[in-house]
């Protein structure tokens, strides 16, 4: 069916430009000696360098740091955090609980699926507007194709202003990074969505994406940068659940299950 | 007994519990889609029947239950060369928690290439193309739609087909053939007859993901249910190999060589201290 077996050519040493370790000797990180060139790097700087292959300025790092800090909510009711809390309640390990909570953050109505979608939309909308299309048309098209625009509206507080936006925007202003083209675009989209029948405010996902795109991250780089965004709020949920008696975090009595399925029936009678 | 009504509620059409008279937090009976799990299913139902009941809310016919059993055996262990099992072994070899091994298997077995995401995409093709070869031809050659960007990387080969295979692997053909004995008039039966036509259209041989997608569709699962069941059914082999590698140790596990194209090389002590 196919003439060659391409996997054969991938056998043997793994070719990489990302790095590796030489135990007892040194480690290479994207072409740099980790313990010489990068040993004093800020962790955020190193993390972003691993993702993008580019270094960032201290001002950019402060803004990107602030995006993480201001969305770190130690509220165990939040679905992702609740995973960490339930792991603590069940006396699982901290890393298992928090890893699963991070994976849960890759959600469709909040978190990483929204983040990558809004970054992608802002990128596409910017290209369309630069190509001469009216923004209102671009927004209407997106709503027609996807029914919503992640980054606008909020599942748990639809009409309220997002409490994180003003804080992070003020910090970005202080660093001279609040006036980029994507930030302006994000606000222009909000204006369209507020005046139209949708009545959707910009939430943190859109503002954070716009700031990061203006800093130069691509949508996929932004998605990976955001991996630990909710992380700081998770260990407290795990720790406090461990401090309560075992299984005492979010206990549910049998009566909390409201059954809506078929009536009681017999397996034996059904097989006759 | 505390008879205070529950404030935080979970609604389910799947599961109900009767509490003990003196303990609101302990169930004395559990019901799955109306059947008494511990009072009746435990001794009367087979595991595939119970699994089907959980996913579909109804008990399966004997043929469907047998098909699910065949499918469960076929995919239970993709083998240690598979990314999901290999990932689980990485956890096993280092003594990571058992849950880490299964989480590793789920992560590496979830993807668009050989994983559960490929199965969901192939189930969507079965839903849209059905038994029309020309629809498959069009769908398999259609350019990737420019939709909203997803966290999943873009597919690099037609879902359900092997990206690197030369011909349809024997275990895939054997699984297809075994499933066709109990799924006589659905996608599996059609696939058994038209496999080569679809392979020509895809330019690649049928993969186990394609068989899974056809079979799960025949079982009546929607794509989301098919994705979930795929992840679940593939875990036993990952678990067993993680345990085996844990016992066998890291000296008997490949570490692989690397070739760093942009290696700056070792610095002298003087350079290091600058």
XYZ file of C-alpha atoms in Angstrom:
546
model
C 0.000 0.000 0.000
C 2.857 2.383 0.841
C 6.280 2.087 -0.627
C 8.471 2.838 2.345
C 8.423 2.156 6.058
C 9.073 5.632 7.445
C 9.258 4.481 11.072
C 12.547 2.721 10.299
C 14.173 6.051 9.689
C 13.097 7.208 13.164
C 14.838 4.352 14.949
C 18.174 4.935 16.635
C 19.211 8.001 18.624
C 16.405 10.504 19.185
C 17.297 13.636 17.283
C 16.432 16.742 19.244
C 17.113 20.445 19.526
C 15.298 20.707 22.843
C 17.964 19.267 25.077
C 18.895 16.411 27.338
C 20.886 15.481 30.367
C 24.322 14.001 30.778
C 24.119 12.539 34.296
C 27.055 13.495 36.479
C 28.106 16.108 33.958
C 25.623 18.696 32.640
C 22.234 19.376 31.101
C 21.330 21.109 27.868
C 18.172 23.206 27.580
C 17.294 24.377 24.053
C 20.909 24.732 23.037
C 22.083 26.271 26.304
C 23.964 24.805 29.233
C 21.306 24.838 31.959
C 23.796 25.114 34.820
C 25.878 27.834 33.185
C 23.724 29.985 30.874
C 20.384 29.594 32.590
C 21.189 28.829 36.203
C 19.940 32.197 37.472
C 16.861 32.340 35.275
C 13.501 33.160 36.771
C 11.341 30.021 36.588
C 8.699 31.739 34.448
C 11.449 32.914 32.081
C 12.794 29.366 31.778
C 9.311 27.873 31.370
C 8.485 30.269 28.546
C 11.877 29.721 26.952
C 11.083 25.997 26.936
C 7.790 26.671 25.185
C 8.739 29.447 22.769
C 12.500 29.184 22.361
C 12.594 32.926 23.038
C 13.475 34.908 26.133
C 11.130 37.542 27.513
C 11.743 40.920 29.112
C 11.244 41.401 32.875
C 8.162 43.561 32.157
C 6.622 40.859 29.983
C 7.372 38.227 32.611
C 5.707 40.365 35.294
C 2.523 40.637 33.238
C 2.500 36.935 32.438
C 3.123 36.174 36.091
C 0.245 38.427 37.103
C -2.092 36.556 34.750
C -1.353 33.381 36.735
C -1.450 35.028 40.160
C -4.804 36.702 39.724
C -6.652 33.572 38.676
C -5.379 31.401 41.528
C -8.525 30.777 43.554
C -8.279 28.319 46.464
C -12.000 27.571 46.272
C -12.637 23.829 46.507
C -16.111 24.184 45.033
C -14.610 24.982 41.622
C -14.743 21.776 39.603
C -11.028 21.469 38.959
C -10.062 22.406 42.502
C -12.691 20.017 43.812
C -10.730 17.163 42.249
C -7.729 18.113 44.401
C -9.965 18.457 47.469
C -11.646 15.088 46.885
C -8.221 13.479 46.437
C -7.262 14.939 49.812
C -10.511 13.778 51.383
C -9.828 10.263 50.100
C -6.224 10.524 51.336
C -4.680 10.195 47.902
C -1.308 11.817 47.174
C -0.999 15.542 46.620
C 0.613 15.164 43.223
C -2.036 12.747 41.957
C -4.836 15.006 43.113
C -3.304 18.187 41.773
C -2.217 16.600 38.464
C -5.763 15.392 37.908
C -7.080 18.827 38.892
C -4.772 20.435 36.319
C -5.970 17.973 33.664
C -9.542 18.826 34.628
C -8.712 22.486 33.966
C -8.566 21.638 30.272
C -12.310 22.140 30.264
C -14.720 23.109 27.507
C -16.673 25.838 29.344
C -13.736 27.336 31.240
C -9.988 26.883 31.334
C -7.711 25.684 28.600
C -10.186 24.832 25.817
C -11.626 28.322 26.098
C -8.161 29.869 26.311
C -6.838 28.351 23.114
C -10.087 29.109 21.287
C -10.144 32.789 22.262
C -6.458 33.254 21.457
C -7.095 31.662 18.074
C -10.170 33.817 17.484
C -8.331 37.027 18.371
C -5.550 36.027 15.969
C -7.998 35.264 13.162
C -10.072 38.364 13.864
C -6.939 40.535 13.797
C -5.937 39.082 10.430
C -9.467 39.608 9.065
C -9.674 43.215 10.256
C -6.229 43.978 8.883
C -7.481 42.472 5.629
C -10.302 45.022 5.559
C -13.286 43.106 7.018
C -15.501 44.957 9.480
C -15.086 43.572 12.995
C -18.851 43.305 13.528
C -19.024 40.941 10.570
C -16.162 38.830 11.909
C -17.866 38.583 15.303
C -21.225 37.695 13.757
C -19.566 34.991 11.642
C -17.887 33.483 14.691
C -21.161 33.447 16.612
C -22.909 31.842 13.656
C -20.239 29.119 13.366
C -19.601 28.424 17.043
C -22.685 29.820 18.814
C -20.485 31.580 21.369
C -17.124 33.256 21.705
C -15.133 31.900 24.611
C -13.702 34.808 26.559
C -16.998 36.668 26.576
C -19.767 35.897 29.069
C -19.106 33.666 32.057
C -20.923 30.444 33.047
C -21.096 31.233 36.770
C -21.626 35.003 36.575
C -22.945 35.892 33.157
C -23.488 39.611 33.442
C -21.014 40.616 36.150
C -17.728 42.279 35.281
C -14.793 39.938 35.695
C -13.065 40.852 38.955
C -9.630 39.947 37.548
C -9.647 42.196 34.510
C -9.145 45.604 36.080
C -6.346 44.319 38.314
C -4.323 42.720 35.550
C -4.997 45.540 33.136
C -3.687 48.065 35.675
C -0.560 46.006 36.154
C -0.077 45.698 32.387
C -0.499 49.494 32.100
C 2.196 49.996 34.705
C 4.495 47.803 32.629
C 3.556 49.643 29.409
C 1.972 46.524 27.922
C -1.742 47.325 28.035
C -2.140 49.149 24.760
C -1.326 46.471 22.238
C -3.397 45.754 19.157
C -4.922 42.554 20.531
C -6.023 44.262 23.750
C -7.700 47.004 21.718
C -9.333 44.356 19.550
C -10.580 42.443 22.616
C -12.271 45.609 23.944
C -13.746 46.394 20.526
C -15.266 42.904 20.432
C -16.704 43.449 23.911
C -18.342 46.634 22.726
C -20.036 44.772 19.887
C -21.168 41.960 22.189
C -22.466 44.355 24.847
C -24.488 46.497 22.490
C -25.909 43.563 20.551
C -28.530 41.155 21.845
C -25.832 38.956 23.353
C -25.058 41.180 26.372
C -21.780 39.465 27.039
C -18.922 41.093 28.895
C -15.296 40.315 28.258
C -14.028 37.872 30.850
C -10.504 37.141 31.981
C -9.837 34.593 29.231
C -10.136 37.202 26.488
C -8.080 39.869 28.269
C -5.320 37.444 29.273
C -5.144 36.038 25.744
C -4.972 39.518 24.248
C -2.149 40.575 26.589
C -0.193 37.399 25.824
C -0.697 37.726 22.060
C 0.563 41.315 22.260
C 3.620 40.007 24.084
C 4.183 37.758 21.071
C 2.939 34.341 22.132
C 1.148 32.234 19.521
C -2.139 30.547 20.441
C -0.459 27.193 21.090
C 2.370 28.806 23.069
C -0.252 30.634 25.111
C -2.108 27.365 25.799
C 1.039 25.717 27.165
C 2.043 28.820 29.122
C -1.335 28.667 30.876
C -0.916 25.074 32.070
C -0.122 26.094 35.673
C -2.519 29.074 35.677
C -4.857 27.595 38.293
C -2.164 25.611 40.076
C -1.533 27.880 43.061
C -5.150 27.579 44.179
C -5.082 23.786 44.208
C -2.686 22.748 47.010
C -4.710 24.704 49.610
C -7.809 22.732 48.602
C -5.909 19.463 48.952
C -4.256 20.452 52.230
C -7.433 21.564 53.941
C -9.258 18.422 52.826
C -6.430 16.422 54.408
C -6.869 18.464 57.597
C -10.564 17.558 57.829
C -11.509 14.046 58.905
C -11.131 11.489 56.114
C -14.018 11.483 53.606
C -15.506 14.559 55.277
C -15.041 17.002 52.374
C -18.247 17.403 50.394
C -20.030 14.400 51.933
C -23.193 13.428 50.072
C -25.992 11.483 51.697
C -27.757 8.772 49.688
C -30.779 11.031 49.397
C -28.664 13.569 47.522
C -28.958 11.329 44.468
C -32.173 12.190 42.667
C -32.887 9.262 40.393
C -34.515 10.020 37.067
C -34.083 6.729 35.219
C -36.242 3.684 34.502
C -38.339 2.295 37.370
C -37.073 -0.583 39.501
C -37.048 -3.831 37.539
C -35.817 -7.401 37.749
C -32.956 -8.736 35.623
C -34.281 -12.274 35.953
C -37.775 -11.331 34.813
C -36.421 -9.254 31.905
C -34.492 -12.248 30.560
C -37.561 -14.473 30.322
C -31.532 8.936 61.967
C -30.990 12.369 60.503
C -33.834 12.918 58.030
C -32.814 16.414 57.014
C -33.289 16.733 53.230
C -30.133 16.939 51.128
C -29.288 20.445 49.940
C -26.669 19.637 47.347
C -28.205 17.383 44.764
C -26.890 15.109 42.027
C -29.399 14.106 39.350
C -28.890 10.755 37.662
C -30.852 8.534 35.316
C -28.267 5.860 35.986
C -27.913 5.335 39.692
C -30.071 5.304 42.813
C -29.344 4.314 46.390
C -31.445 3.388 49.416
C -29.833 4.537 52.636
C -29.548 2.383 55.734
C -32.342 3.241 58.187
C -29.874 4.598 60.732
C -27.159 5.990 58.445
C -27.953 8.505 55.711
C -24.465 8.167 54.284
C -24.356 4.391 53.785
C -26.300 2.663 51.027
C -28.035 -0.574 51.825
C -29.068 -1.072 48.180
C -27.808 0.376 44.884
C -29.736 0.395 41.645
C -28.294 0.768 38.147
C -30.942 1.818 35.630
C -33.537 0.216 37.879
C -31.721 -3.096 38.499
C -30.594 -4.049 42.006
C -26.813 -4.218 41.618
C -25.862 -6.190 44.727
C -29.185 -7.980 45.172
C -29.427 -9.335 41.647
C -26.884 -8.248 38.997
C -23.945 -9.460 41.050
C -24.915 -13.081 40.531
C -26.906 -12.905 37.306
C -25.199 -10.427 34.962
C -21.856 -10.850 33.210
C -19.284 -8.064 33.342
C -19.852 -7.016 29.678
C -23.599 -6.906 30.348
C -23.099 -4.662 33.371
C -20.639 -2.457 31.474
C -23.166 -2.051 28.667
C -25.906 -1.271 31.167
C -23.761 1.477 32.684
C -23.029 3.077 29.328
C -26.385 2.582 27.605
C -28.884 2.312 30.436
C -30.326 -0.930 29.034
C -29.229 -4.551 29.174
C -27.689 -5.811 25.933
C -28.874 -8.641 23.735
C -26.664 -11.745 24.009
C -25.037 -10.862 20.646
C -24.238 -7.312 21.742
C -22.856 -8.525 25.074
C -20.668 -11.040 23.281
C -19.448 -8.333 20.867
C -18.496 -6.117 23.801
C -16.657 -9.014 25.402
C -14.716 -9.691 22.176
C -13.905 -5.993 21.840
C -12.765 -5.817 25.470
C -10.328 -8.679 24.936
C -9.125 -7.298 21.608
C -8.091 -3.906 22.987
C -7.297 -4.764 26.624
C -3.595 -4.859 25.891
C -2.208 -2.879 22.978
C 1.226 -4.192 24.027
C 4.325 -2.456 25.396
C 5.223 -0.793 22.089
C 1.983 1.191 22.195
C 2.415 4.748 23.527
C -0.194 4.307 26.274
C 1.324 1.116 27.645
C 4.865 2.454 27.241
C 3.814 5.533 29.231
C 2.368 3.369 32.005
C 5.617 1.390 32.094
C 7.546 4.658 32.555
C 5.523 5.148 35.736
C 5.942 1.526 36.775
C 9.685 1.423 36.270
C 10.309 4.376 38.563
C 7.987 3.204 41.297
C 5.371 5.905 40.720
C 1.933 5.398 42.267
C -0.309 2.924 40.458
C -2.713 5.753 39.640
C 0.142 7.629 37.935
C 0.668 4.609 35.665
C -2.978 4.636 34.636
C -3.034 8.431 34.289
C 0.037 8.109 32.043
C -1.708 5.446 29.967
C -4.827 7.579 29.669
C -2.859 10.666 28.601
C -0.807 8.875 25.954
C -3.786 6.802 24.848
C -6.158 9.732 24.520
C -4.812 11.316 21.385
C -5.638 11.861 17.755
C -3.036 9.349 16.597
C -3.888 5.836 17.725
C -5.867 6.995 20.753
C -9.400 7.572 21.922
C -9.651 10.917 20.117
C -9.006 9.101 16.855
C -11.848 6.713 17.736
C -14.273 9.585 18.365
C -13.312 11.166 15.040
C -13.794 7.866 13.235
C -17.173 7.344 14.922
C -18.177 10.745 13.578
C -17.207 9.527 10.105
C -19.341 6.403 10.532
C -22.205 8.634 11.540
C -21.856 10.931 8.516
C -20.696 8.454 5.831
C -22.525 5.292 6.886
C -22.347 2.562 4.255
C -21.694 4.802 1.266
C -18.182 4.299 -0.154
C -18.388 7.549 -2.134
C -19.123 9.475 1.092
C -16.041 7.918 2.713
C -14.003 8.791 -0.377
C -15.104 12.437 -0.111
C -14.695 12.637 3.672
C -11.251 11.043 3.717
C -9.994 13.448 1.061
C -11.748 16.563 2.332
C -9.394 19.290 3.531
C -9.319 19.802 7.297
C -12.107 22.220 8.239
C -10.913 25.551 9.593
C -12.951 25.475 12.787
C -12.185 26.827 16.210
C -8.696 25.840 17.377
C -8.743 22.967 19.823
C -6.448 21.714 22.524
C -6.073 18.552 20.427
C -3.410 18.709 17.740
C -4.693 18.385 14.163
C -5.075 14.870 12.774
C -2.232 13.862 10.458
C -3.893 10.786 8.980
C -7.470 9.656 8.286
C -9.028 8.501 11.561
C -9.403 4.750 11.847
C -6.485 3.961 9.570
C -2.851 3.160 10.355
C -0.510 6.052 9.549
C 2.546 3.861 9.008
C 1.123 0.428 8.152
C 1.885 -1.492 4.970
C -1.212 -3.678 5.107
C -4.059 -4.355 7.481
C -2.523 -6.019 10.529
C -3.586 -9.598 11.202
C -4.935 -8.881 14.733
C -7.089 -6.120 13.238
C -8.485 -8.517 10.613
C -8.994 -11.221 13.247
C -10.856 -8.793 15.522
C -13.019 -7.581 12.649
C -13.825 -11.136 11.679
C -14.669 -12.202 15.251
C -16.908 -9.166 15.771
C -18.692 -9.815 12.476
C -19.940 -13.140 13.856
C -22.106 -11.343 16.409
C -22.678 -7.926 14.799
C -24.289 -9.239 11.633
C -25.960 -6.205 10.110
C -24.213 -3.029 11.221
C -21.026 -1.130 10.466
C -18.777 -4.034 11.424
C -20.462 -6.382 8.930
C -20.266 -3.722 6.226
C -16.633 -2.985 7.081
C -15.756 -6.684 6.857
C -17.001 -6.669 3.257
C -15.762 -3.214 2.190
C -12.504 -2.942 4.170
C -10.273 -2.872 1.094
C -12.434 -0.244 -0.612
C -12.074 2.063 2.382
C -8.351 1.334 2.633
C -7.950 2.361 -0.995
C -9.848 5.575 -0.274
C -7.732 6.304 2.812
C -4.464 5.222 1.187
C -3.742 3.393 4.407
C -4.676 0.103 6.046
C -7.497 -0.177 8.540
C -6.321 0.191 12.153
C -7.739 -1.152 15.410
C -9.126 2.358 16.052
C -11.274 1.941 12.930
C -12.595 -1.412 14.138
C -13.270 0.081 17.572
C -15.170 2.998 16.047
C -17.344 0.725 13.898
C -18.027 -1.697 16.749
C -18.793 0.998 19.328
C -21.198 2.606 16.871
C -22.898 -0.774 16.393
C -23.173 -1.070 20.174
C -25.212 2.108 20.096
C -22.702 4.357 21.791
C -22.462 7.983 20.787
C -18.952 9.280 19.983
C -18.415 10.697 23.498
C -19.378 7.343 25.041
C -17.167 5.541 22.540
C -14.194 7.714 23.460
C -14.712 7.044 27.163
C -15.136 3.292 26.731
C -12.046 3.120 24.522
C -9.956 4.738 27.258
C -11.379 2.354 29.823
C -11.049 -0.862 27.836
C -7.391 -0.239 27.018
C -6.265 0.096 30.645
C -5.778 -3.547 31.727
C -2.675 -4.087 29.608
C -1.176 -0.786 30.724
C -1.703 -1.772 34.357
C -0.217 -5.237 33.906
C 2.848 -3.991 32.013
C 3.435 -1.209 34.562
C 3.483 -3.822 37.310
C 5.742 -6.110 35.281
C 8.214 -3.308 34.526
C 8.224 -2.289 38.170
C 9.376 -5.779 39.084
C 11.795 -6.012 36.172
C 13.519 -2.711 37.017
C 15.041 0.178 35.102
C 18.117 -1.698 33.934
C 15.869 -3.797 31.742
C 13.941 -0.891 30.245
C 15.182 1.098 27.226
C 16.569 4.559 28.008
C 17.295 5.379 24.327
C 20.203 7.417 23.010
C 19.762 11.063 22.044
C 21.497 13.213 19.509
C 21.350 16.911 20.494
C 21.770 18.912 17.320
C 22.555 22.189 19.112
C 24.593 20.847 22.025
C 26.858 23.670 23.254
C 29.271 21.040 24.597
C 30.894 20.752 27.969
C 32.322 23.943 29.425
C 35.654 24.125 31.156
C 35.579 24.837 34.904
C 36.764 28.374 34.139
C 33.894 28.999 31.717
C 31.397 27.528 34.190
C 32.438 29.887 36.957
C 32.110 33.050 34.883
